[in-house]
Tab-separated table of C-alpha atoms in Angstrom:
chain	number	residue	atom	x	y	z
E	81	MET	CA	23.920	3.841	-4.429
E	82	GLN	CA	22.629	4.624	-7.902
E	83	ASN	CA	24.715	3.632	-10.899
E	84	ALA	CA	24.686	4.349	-14.619
E	85	THR	CA	21.864	1.886	-15.222
E	86	THR	CA	19.736	3.065	-12.304
E	87	PRO	CA	17.060	5.684	-13.065
E	88	ALA	CA	17.379	8.932	-11.181
E	89	PHE	CA	14.363	10.219	-9.298
E	90	ASP	CA	13.785	11.899	-5.981
E	91	ILE	CA	12.924	9.403	-3.258
E	92	SER	CA	13.110	11.896	-0.401
E	93	ALA	CA	9.327	11.851	-0.005
E	94	LYS	CA	9.205	8.052	-0.079
E	95	THR	CA	11.659	7.215	2.697
E	96	HIS	CA	12.860	8.947	5.826
E	97	ASN	CA	16.448	8.323	4.662
E	98	PRO	CA	17.001	10.251	1.400
E	99	ASN	CA	20.637	9.118	1.341
E	100	ALA	CA	19.660	5.480	1.079
E	101	GLY	CA	19.513	5.503	-2.710
E	102	LEU	CA	17.285	3.159	-4.647
E	103	ARG	CA	17.160	-0.356	-3.337
E	104	GLY	CA	16.599	-3.216	-5.745
E	105	ASN	CA	17.984	-4.083	-9.176
E	106	TYR	CA	16.777	-1.555	-11.737
E	107	ALA	CA	19.255	-2.619	-14.424
E	108	ARG	CA	16.973	-5.057	-16.280
E	109	MET	CA	13.636	-3.351	-15.965
E	110	ALA	CA	11.369	-2.551	-18.899
E	111	ALA	CA	10.387	0.967	-19.900
E	112	ASP	CA	7.435	0.836	-17.485
E	113	TYR	CA	9.785	-0.148	-14.625
E	114	THR	CA	8.488	-3.710	-14.485
E	115	VAL	CA	10.734	-6.726	-13.997
E	116	PRO	CA	9.969	-10.436	-14.248
E	117	GLN	CA	9.556	-12.259	-10.983
E	118	GLN	CA	12.227	-14.968	-10.955
E	119	MET	CA	10.816	-17.586	-8.613
E	120	ASP	CA	14.017	-19.637	-8.730
E	121	ASP	CA	15.989	-16.689	-7.360
E	122	TYR	CA	14.367	-16.860	-3.930
E	123	SER	CA	16.641	-18.711	-1.534
E	124	ALA	CA	15.591	-21.256	1.054
E	125	ALA	CA	16.358	-18.655	3.722
E	126	GLU	CA	14.044	-16.147	2.030
E	127	GLN	CA	11.276	-18.723	1.721
E	128	SER	CA	11.640	-19.498	5.426
E	129	ARG	CA	11.633	-15.798	6.310
E	130	TRP	CA	8.505	-15.278	4.212
E	131	LEU	CA	6.677	-18.058	6.031
E	132	ARG	CA	7.630	-16.665	9.440
E	133	LEU	CA	6.416	-13.209	8.423
E	134	VAL	CA	3.158	-14.667	7.152
E	135	GLU	CA	2.507	-16.841	10.198
E	136	ARG	CA	3.172	-13.958	12.578
E	137	GLN	CA	0.726	-11.698	10.783
E	138	LEU	CA	-1.943	-14.339	10.206
E	139	ALA	CA	-2.046	-14.883	13.964
E	140	LEU	CA	-2.842	-11.192	14.505
E	141	ILE	CA	-5.411	-10.331	11.844
E	142	PRO	CA	-8.495	-12.289	13.047
E	143	GLY	CA	-10.717	-9.785	14.821
E	144	ARG	CA	-8.533	-6.906	13.586
E	145	ALA	CA	-8.727	-6.994	9.763
E	146	CYS	CA	-11.831	-6.002	7.830
E	147	SER	CA	-14.085	-8.767	6.531
E	148	GLU	CA	-12.994	-8.293	2.905
E	149	PHE	CA	-9.332	-8.767	3.774
E	150	LEU	CA	-9.993	-11.778	5.971
E	151	GLY	CA	-12.226	-13.359	3.384
E	152	ALA	CA	-9.526	-13.073	0.738
E	153	VAL	CA	-6.610	-14.208	2.886
E	154	LEU	CA	-8.358	-17.086	4.625
E	155	GLY	CA	-10.833	-18.152	1.974
E	156	ASN	CA	-9.156	-17.703	-1.408
E	157	PRO	CA	-6.834	-20.562	-2.457
E	158	ALA	CA	-4.925	-18.166	-4.728
E	159	LEU	CA	-3.823	-16.302	-1.599
E	160	ASP	CA	-2.611	-19.281	0.398
E	161	MET	CA	0.616	-17.625	1.500
E	162	ARG	CA	1.607	-20.559	3.671
E	163	ARG	CA	2.708	-22.360	0.487
E	164	GLY	CA	5.640	-19.990	0.130
E	165	ILE	CA	6.437	-16.782	-1.736
E	166	PRO	CA	3.540	-16.277	-4.160
E	167	ASP	CA	4.025	-16.616	-7.894
E	168	PHE	CA	2.489	-13.445	-9.367
E	169	ALA	CA	1.559	-15.221	-12.611
E	170	GLN	CA	-0.534	-17.766	-10.728
E	171	VAL	CA	-2.192	-15.145	-8.533
E	172	ASN	CA	-3.023	-13.064	-11.611
E	173	VAL	CA	-5.274	-15.794	-12.992
E	174	ALA	CA	-7.586	-15.480	-9.979
E	175	LEU	CA	-7.164	-11.717	-9.583
E	176	THR	CA	-8.016	-10.949	-13.196
E	177	ALA	CA	-11.112	-13.110	-12.954
E	178	ALA	CA	-12.191	-11.345	-9.752
E	179	THR	CA	-11.556	-7.660	-10.506
E	180	ARG	CA	-9.601	-7.385	-13.789
E	181	TRP	CA	-6.436	-6.365	-11.936
E	182	GLN	CA	-2.924	-7.702	-12.538
E	183	LEU	CA	0.178	-7.764	-10.358
E	184	VAL	CA	3.396	-6.566	-11.972
E	185	GLY	CA	6.839	-7.119	-10.498
E	186	VAL	CA	8.953	-4.011	-9.891
E	187	PRO	CA	12.483	-3.562	-8.551
E	188	GLY	CA	11.463	-1.210	-5.742
E	189	LEU	CA	10.228	2.351	-5.338
E	190	LEU	CA	8.823	3.968	-8.483
E	191	PRO	CA	8.515	7.539	-9.742
E	192	ASP	CA	5.058	8.886	-8.992
E	193	ASP	CA	3.863	9.078	-12.597
E	194	VAL	CA	4.968	5.489	-13.256
E	195	PHE	CA	3.217	4.184	-10.135
E	196	PHE	CA	-0.011	6.055	-10.844
E	197	THR	CA	-0.029	5.014	-14.499
E	198	HIS	CA	0.082	1.392	-13.378
E	199	LEU	CA	-2.833	1.948	-10.995
E	200	ALA	CA	-4.854	3.750	-13.660
E	201	ASN	CA	-4.448	0.673	-15.862
E	202	ARG	CA	-5.404	-1.773	-13.097
E	203	ARG	CA	-1.855	-2.983	-12.578
E	204	PHE	CA	-0.538	-3.143	-9.023
E	205	PRO	CA	3.262	-2.912	-8.636
E	206	VAL	CA	4.695	-5.471	-6.214
E	207	THR	CA	8.345	-5.307	-5.154
E	208	VAL	CA	10.122	-8.548	-6.021
E	209	TRP	CA	12.722	-8.534	-3.226
E	210	LEU	CA	12.168	-9.602	0.377
E	211	ARG	CA	13.552	-7.856	3.439
E	212	GLU	CA	16.712	-9.098	5.133
E	213	GLU	CA	16.634	-10.965	8.430
E	214	SER	CA	17.881	-7.825	10.208
E	215	GLU	CA	14.740	-6.041	8.931
E	216	PHE	CA	12.304	-8.700	10.081
E	217	ASP	CA	10.527	-6.403	12.527
E	218	TYR	CA	10.889	-3.094	10.692
E	219	ILE	CA	11.707	-2.051	7.152
E	220	VAL	CA	11.823	1.442	5.676
E	221	GLU	CA	11.020	0.719	2.027
E	222	PRO	CA	8.083	-1.416	0.898
E	223	ASP	CA	9.216	-4.973	0.178
E	224	LEU	CA	7.515	-8.083	-1.192
E	225	PHE	CA	5.845	-8.886	2.124
E	226	HIS	CA	4.382	-5.421	2.623
E	227	ASP	CA	3.201	-5.126	-0.963
E	228	PHE	CA	1.722	-8.592	-1.258
E	229	PHE	CA	0.372	-9.347	2.205
E	230	GLY	CA	-0.788	-5.779	2.835
E	231	HIS	CA	-2.179	-4.732	-0.539
E	232	VAL	CA	-3.051	-7.691	-2.729
E	233	PRO	CA	-5.908	-9.269	-0.717
E	234	MET	CA	-7.950	-6.062	-0.916
E	235	LEU	CA	-7.593	-6.023	-4.710
E	236	PHE	CA	-10.059	-8.935	-4.761
E	237	THR	CA	-12.815	-6.569	-3.493
E	238	PRO	CA	-14.479	-4.947	-6.547
E	239	ILE	CA	-15.480	-1.624	-4.968
E	240	TYR	CA	-12.004	-1.170	-3.487
E	241	ALA	CA	-10.307	-2.227	-6.728
E	242	ASP	CA	-12.388	0.288	-8.689
E	243	HIS	CA	-11.478	3.031	-6.233
E	244	LEU	CA	-7.784	2.295	-6.622
E	245	GLU	CA	-8.026	2.601	-10.404
E	246	ALA	CA	-9.858	5.914	-10.010
E	247	TYR	CA	-7.172	7.054	-7.605
E	248	GLY	CA	-4.523	6.350	-10.263
E	249	HIS	CA	-6.349	8.530	-12.791
E	250	GLY	CA	-6.892	11.219	-10.175
E	251	ALA	CA	-3.236	11.233	-9.179
E	252	LEU	CA	-2.077	11.723	-12.765
E	253	LYS	CA	-4.418	14.710	-12.985
E	254	ALA	CA	-3.270	15.980	-9.574
E	255	LYS	CA	0.333	16.015	-10.748
E	256	GLN	CA	-0.641	18.381	-13.560
E	257	LEU	CA	-2.580	20.586	-11.142
E	258	GLY	CA	0.095	20.709	-8.436
E	259	GLY	CA	-2.037	18.706	-6.024
E	260	LEU	CA	-0.001	15.545	-5.692
E	261	ASP	CA	1.241	16.179	-2.153
E	262	TRP	CA	-2.327	16.493	-0.914
E	263	LEU	CA	-3.503	13.447	-2.794
E	264	ALA	CA	-0.567	11.478	-1.382
E	265	ARG	CA	-1.957	12.190	2.074
E	266	LEU	CA	-5.312	10.771	1.018
E	267	TYR	CA	-3.587	7.589	-0.195
E	268	TRP	CA	-1.644	7.379	3.043
E	269	TYR	CA	-4.687	7.682	5.281
E	270	THR	CA	-6.812	5.264	3.225
E	271	ILE	CA	-4.919	2.701	1.150
E	272	GLU	CA	-1.952	2.531	3.517
E	273	PHE	CA	-3.298	3.323	6.992
E	274	GLY	CA	-7.067	3.284	6.700
E	275	LEU	CA	-9.438	1.913	9.342
E	276	ILE	CA	-13.092	0.967	8.913
E	277	ARG	CA	-15.982	0.264	11.255
E	278	GLN	CA	-17.869	-2.936	10.508
E	279	GLN	CA	-20.681	-4.285	12.689
E	280	GLY	CA	-19.709	-1.795	15.367
E	281	LYS	CA	-16.078	-2.891	15.523
E	282	LEU	CA	-12.972	-0.924	14.544
E	283	LEU	CA	-10.941	-2.869	11.966
E	284	ALA	CA	-8.050	-2.285	9.585
E	285	TYR	CA	-7.995	-2.279	5.785
E	286	GLY	CA	-4.834	-0.229	5.105
E	287	ALA	CA	-1.781	-2.174	3.936
E	288	GLY	CA	0.635	-0.386	6.244
E	289	VAL	CA	-1.459	-1.415	9.224
E	290	LEU	CA	-2.233	-4.958	8.133
E	291	SER	CA	1.381	-5.844	7.299
E	292	SER	CA	2.906	-4.480	10.518
E	293	PRO	CA	2.432	-6.163	13.911
E	294	LYS	CA	3.330	-2.981	15.770
E	295	GLU	CA	1.106	-0.701	13.713
E	296	LEU	CA	-1.839	-3.110	13.749
E	297	LEU	CA	-1.994	-3.312	17.522
E	298	TYR	CA	-1.236	0.385	17.971
E	299	ALA	CA	-3.791	1.604	15.425
E	300	LEU	CA	-6.624	-0.437	16.864
E	301	GLU	CA	-5.862	-0.791	20.563
E	302	SER	CA	-3.683	2.073	21.785
E	303	ASP	CA	-5.235	5.039	23.587
E	304	VAL	CA	-2.653	7.410	22.085
E	305	PRO	CA	-3.631	8.136	18.439
E	306	ALA	CA	-6.611	10.143	17.274
E	307	ARG	CA	-9.176	8.162	15.277
E	308	LEU	CA	-11.320	10.528	13.237
E	309	PRO	CA	-14.335	9.949	10.997
E	310	PHE	CA	-13.117	9.878	7.410
E	311	ASP	CA	-13.211	13.248	5.705
E	312	THR	CA	-11.535	13.783	2.344
E	313	MET	CA	-10.441	17.372	2.914
E	314	ARG	CA	-9.305	16.805	6.470
E	315	SER	CA	-7.208	13.825	5.423
E	316	MET	CA	-5.548	15.949	2.736
E	317	ARG	CA	-4.796	18.637	5.306
E	318	THR	CA	-3.181	16.178	7.728
E	319	ARG	CA	0.544	15.500	7.456
E	320	PHE	CA	1.715	11.957	8.112
E	321	LEU	CA	4.713	10.179	9.613
E	322	ILE	CA	6.819	7.957	7.376
E	323	ASP	CA	9.168	6.539	9.997
E	324	ASP	CA	6.933	5.933	13.005
E	325	VAL	CA	3.421	4.880	13.944
E	326	GLN	CA	0.769	7.440	13.085
E	327	ASN	CA	-0.654	10.174	15.280
E	328	THR	CA	-3.959	10.078	13.397
E	329	TYR	CA	-6.092	7.478	11.649
E	330	PHE	CA	-9.254	8.075	9.616
E	331	VAL	CA	-12.176	5.676	9.968
E	332	LEU	CA	-14.577	4.761	7.170
E	333	ASP	CA	-18.160	3.689	7.706
E	334	SER	CA	-18.027	1.638	4.480
E	335	PHE	CA	-16.073	1.302	1.262
E	336	GLU	CA	-19.046	2.862	-0.502
E	337	GLN	CA	-18.312	5.990	1.551
E	338	LEU	CA	-14.732	6.005	0.272
E	339	ARG	CA	-15.909	5.740	-3.334
E	340	THR	CA	-18.632	8.366	-2.949
E	341	GLU	CA	-16.598	10.964	-1.066
E	342	THR	CA	-13.625	10.744	-3.412
E	343	ALA	CA	-15.713	10.830	-6.599
E	344	PRO	CA	-16.001	14.640	-7.097
E	345	ASP	CA	-13.535	16.683	-9.133
E	346	PHE	CA	-10.651	17.488	-6.796
E	347	ALA	CA	-9.499	20.637	-8.634
E	348	PRO	CA	-11.526	22.944	-6.316
E	349	TYR	CA	-10.134	21.053	-3.320
E	350	TYR	CA	-6.578	21.755	-4.437
E	351	GLU	CA	-7.344	25.443	-4.894
E	352	SER	CA	-8.806	25.617	-1.396
E	353	LEU	CA	-5.858	23.750	0.141
E	354	ARG	CA	-3.393	25.974	-1.714
E	355	ALA	CA	-5.144	29.067	-0.384
E	356	GLU	CA	-4.950	27.654	3.151
E	357	GLY	CA	-1.264	26.841	2.797
E	358	ALA	CA	-2.053	23.291	3.879
């Protein structure tokens, strides 16, 4: 439940349970919603849970994750997650050198304008709390494991990192133009649940796929979902599921395609989508 020190904002679009309230401790956050990561606060049980989450996912990603993700996770000492819960300050040394990005700790879900402002300034918000044991297999809100394991490795890829900054700027503009719902779908079908074809093989790069055993196997190996060639407008027309595996995935040919096809001014797109009632 929210209290007097907890900021009020609508999370109904961010979780399938709008009565859940805001999870995490918002009482000591700064004006930009950031909080320090207190490494000493993580218990032995949380460290053990982290390692089990990491080992389970590391066993699944070879042959299923894109080459950029695998290269970062398996080849970058700064991302050796088997050492325990990562210290953001240590990771930031390597990340800043690689792509000029920084991780910032946050208490949980953020208002849209706060989140996008961080992205536009090459700061990626990472939730500081870890899921409970009862949530080991499924969690509604993004936690430390989802945010770090799913998102952070891709931030070491320059073309992807540049796209994410551009997305932040675009989202701030979209909010002014009434296009945020459509742009949220683009984020969902790329940054969260995107697939890519590399050397003729279907692989994952989206954080929601890469951090979930169920979604990873389903997205790549099930005969049920539709897998469509990436198209900016079609992705913005397509509604998504926030509490189940997806009906549809969009497949890139390359990250250059993502950058090129999302580079134009989206204002005409929003007008077209509004006229369609999408």
